[in-house]
XYZ file of N, CA and C in Angstrom:
264
model
N 0.815 -1.195 0.000
C 0.000 0.000 0.000
C 0.860 1.260 0.000
N 2.057 1.192 0.596
C 2.915 2.364 0.671
C 3.693 2.622 -0.609
N 3.909 1.597 -1.429
C 4.700 1.760 -2.644
C 3.828 2.283 -3.779
N 4.481 3.022 -4.664
C 3.760 3.513 -5.842
C 3.666 2.413 -6.886
N 2.500 2.226 -7.411
C 2.285 1.219 -8.442
C 2.540 1.863 -9.809
N 2.679 1.052 -10.861
C 2.994 1.605 -12.186
C 1.993 2.653 -12.674
N 0.731 2.481 -12.406
C -0.223 3.477 -12.892
C -0.093 4.781 -12.106
N 0.401 4.731 -10.868
C 0.692 5.970 -10.131
C 1.803 6.749 -10.834
N 2.842 6.016 -11.251
C 3.953 6.661 -11.945
C 3.491 7.274 -13.267
N 2.597 6.608 -13.967
C 2.075 7.166 -15.217
C 1.349 8.480 -14.981
N 0.591 8.553 -13.910
C -0.115 9.798 -13.582
C 0.876 10.901 -13.243
N 1.911 10.577 -12.469
C 2.925 11.575 -12.099
C 3.638 12.085 -13.345
N 4.013 11.183 -14.250
C 4.691 11.582 -15.487
C 3.781 12.447 -16.348
N 2.493 12.084 -16.451
C 1.541 12.873 -17.238
C 1.401 14.284 -16.664
N 1.374 14.408 -15.343
C 1.260 15.732 -14.715
C 2.495 16.568 -15.028
N 3.681 15.960 -14.950
C 4.905 16.697 -15.269
C 4.914 17.159 -16.718
N 4.491 16.301 -17.629
C 4.471 16.677 -19.046
C 3.476 17.810 -19.274
N 2.325 17.749 -18.611
C 1.343 18.822 -18.772
C 1.835 20.138 -18.170
N 2.504 20.068 -17.024
C 2.971 21.295 -16.373
C 4.147 21.937 -17.110
N 5.129 21.134 -17.483
C 6.365 21.703 -18.013
C 6.491 21.599 -19.523
N 5.764 20.739 -20.136
C 5.863 20.573 -21.579
C 6.957 19.595 -21.938
N 6.794 18.906 -23.042
C 7.730 17.869 -23.459
C 9.080 18.449 -23.868
N 9.134 19.697 -24.306
C 10.389 20.293 -24.745
C 11.285 20.691 -23.578
N 10.692 21.078 -22.478
C 11.499 21.546 -21.350
C 11.952 20.423 -20.421
N 11.308 19.285 -20.463
C 11.678 18.186 -19.567
C 13.098 17.675 -19.786
N 13.580 17.450 -21.013
C 14.977 17.003 -21.173
C 15.986 18.025 -20.645
N 15.711 19.304 -20.873
C 16.609 20.339 -20.351
C 16.625 20.346 -18.828
N 15.461 20.171 -18.223
C 15.381 20.140 -16.765
C 16.124 18.927 -16.211
N 15.985 17.773 -16.847
C 16.685 16.565 -16.403
C 18.192 16.725 -16.565
N 18.607 17.352 -17.662
C 20.031 17.568 -17.907
C 20.629 18.501 -16.860
N 19.946 19.579 -16.552
C 20.467 20.514 -15.547
C 20.439 19.899 -14.148
N 19.448 19.059 -13.875
C 19.406 18.364 -12.590
C 20.591 17.400 -12.461
N 20.899 16.681 -13.523
C 22.050 15.778 -13.510
C 23.357 16.521 -13.324
N 23.501 17.673 -13.992
C 24.708 18.474 -13.855
C 24.848 18.992 -12.417
N 23.744 19.416 -11.842
C 23.765 19.899 -10.459
C 24.158 18.796 -9.493
N 23.658 17.590 -9.723
C 24.000 16.462 -8.855
C 25.485 16.115 -8.975
N 26.052 16.174 -10.183
C 27.476 15.893 -10.353
C 28.318 16.933 -9.627
N 27.940 18.197 -9.731
C 28.667 19.255 -9.037
C 28.569 19.062 -7.532
N 27.383 18.738 -7.045
C 27.172 18.519 -5.625
C 28.043 17.367 -5.113
N 28.068 16.265 -5.846
C 28.878 15.109 -5.431
C 30.354 15.456 -5.404
N 30.834 16.191 -6.417
C 32.259 16.545 -6.439
C 32.611 17.483 -5.296
N 31.712 18.394 -4.947
C 31.958 19.290 -3.817
C 31.992 18.524 -2.502
N 31.110 17.545 -2.343
C 31.101 16.726 -1.125
C 32.404 15.955 -1.011
N 32.863 15.345 -2.109
C 34.125 14.602 -2.081
C 35.294 15.524 -1.749
N 35.278 16.739 -2.302
C 36.349 17.698 -2.033
C 36.348 18.124 -0.567
N 35.161 18.347 -0.011
C 35.073 18.725 1.399
C 35.561 17.594 2.297
N 35.229 16.346 1.960
C 35.688 15.211 2.756
C 37.203 15.080 2.678
N 37.776 15.293 1.496
C 39.227 15.216 1.340
C 39.902 16.341 2.120
N 39.327 17.539 2.094
C 39.885 18.658 2.850
C 39.802 18.395 4.344
N 38.719 17.796 4.788
C 38.556 17.491 6.205
C 39.579 16.483 6.684
N 39.858 15.479 5.859
C 40.854 14.471 6.230
C 42.251 15.072 6.262
N 42.592 15.909 5.288
C 43.928 16.503 5.262
C 44.085 17.547 6.358
N 43.025 18.284 6.689
C 43.095 19.277 7.755
C 43.284 18.618 9.110
N 42.587 17.515 9.369
C 42.707 16.858 10.661
C 44.088 16.243 10.828
N 44.710 15.775 9.765
C 46.041 15.197 9.846
C 47.098 16.274 10.025
N 46.939 17.400 9.342
C 47.952 18.449 9.413
C 47.764 19.352 10.624
N 46.582 19.424 11.198
C 46.366 20.334 12.324
C 47.064 19.852 13.583
N 47.278 18.553 13.739
C 47.964 18.061 14.919
C 49.454 18.369 14.853
N 50.017 18.520 13.654
C 51.434 18.785 13.487
C 51.740 20.275 13.393
N 50.789 21.088 13.005
C 51.033 22.498 12.714
C 50.938 23.361 13.969
N 51.404 24.595 13.828
C 51.313 25.585 14.893
C 49.870 26.063 15.001
N 49.527 26.838 16.045
C 48.157 27.335 16.162
C 47.756 28.135 14.931
N 46.503 28.056 14.604
C 45.995 28.707 13.398
C 46.043 30.217 13.542
N 46.338 30.885 12.447
C 46.323 32.344 12.450
C 44.909 32.809 12.172
N 44.488 33.927 12.759
C 43.109 34.380 12.541
C 42.888 34.803 11.099
N 41.690 34.603 10.632
C 41.289 35.023 9.293
C 41.108 36.540 9.319
N 41.326 37.179 8.192
C 41.258 38.636 8.129
C 39.898 39.165 8.559
N 38.836 38.384 8.354
C 37.507 38.857 8.711
C 37.196 38.658 10.197
N 38.032 37.885 10.899
C 37.799 37.686 12.324
C 38.323 38.887 13.107
N 37.660 39.189 14.197
C 38.070 40.303 15.028
C 39.158 39.819 15.977
N 40.275 40.526 16.003
C 41.371 40.182 16.887
C 41.302 41.108 18.093
N 41.261 40.528 19.278
C 41.161 41.310 20.507
C 42.561 41.582 21.014
N 42.851 42.855 21.280
C 44.146 43.257 21.786
C 44.215 42.922 23.275
N 45.197 42.122 23.715
C 45.250 41.714 25.115
C 45.658 42.831 26.071
N 46.244 43.918 25.556
C 46.649 45.004 26.454
C 45.452 45.904 26.727
N 45.230 46.288 27.998
C 44.092 47.162 28.303
C 44.342 48.586 27.820
N 43.279 49.315 27.606
C 43.379 50.702 27.163
C 43.946 51.549 28.299
N 44.757 52.558 27.998
C 45.311 53.408 29.064
C 44.203 54.172 29.794
N 44.378 54.326 31.089
C 43.369 54.983 31.914
C 43.411 56.491 31.766
N 44.458 57.028 31.144
C 44.599 58.476 31.045
C 43.737 59.094 29.954
N 43.100 58.271 29.130
C 42.255 58.810 28.063
C 41.026 59.480 28.659
N 40.616 60.575 28.046
C 39.430 61.308 28.484
C 38.188 60.597 27.944
N 37.159 60.435 28.774
C 35.924 59.833 28.276
C 35.235 60.763 27.275
N 34.418 60.232 26.450
C 33.675 60.982 25.454
C 32.635 61.828 26.179
N 32.640 63.153 25.941
C 31.741 64.056 26.685
C 30.566 64.516 25.838
N 30.148 63.701 24.883
C 28.990 64.060 24.072
C 27.730 63.866 24.904
N 26.740 64.709 24.642
C 25.461 64.561 25.339
C 24.564 63.631 24.553
N 23.745 62.940 25.263
C 22.881 61.973 24.627
C 21.597 62.563 24.155
C-alpha cells in the first residue's frame, strides 16, 4: 500500500508533461544531472579537505586568525584617556 504502483507513476509523469511541456523536460533533467554531479564533487572535495586538515592540524602551529575575524588586543586601554563628553 505504501509503494507507488505503475499506474501511479504514469499519472505523475503525465502531470509533469502537462505542467512543463515535453520540450522543457529534457533540459530540466540535464540541468538536474549536472547539479548532482557538481554537488557530489563538492562533497568529495570537502571530505578530502577534512581528512587533510585533521592530519595536518595536529602537526602544525596554532591557526592564524582570518582577516575577517576580530582580533582582541590583550593590552588594556590606558586609563589616562578622556571619556567621550557628548550629550545623549
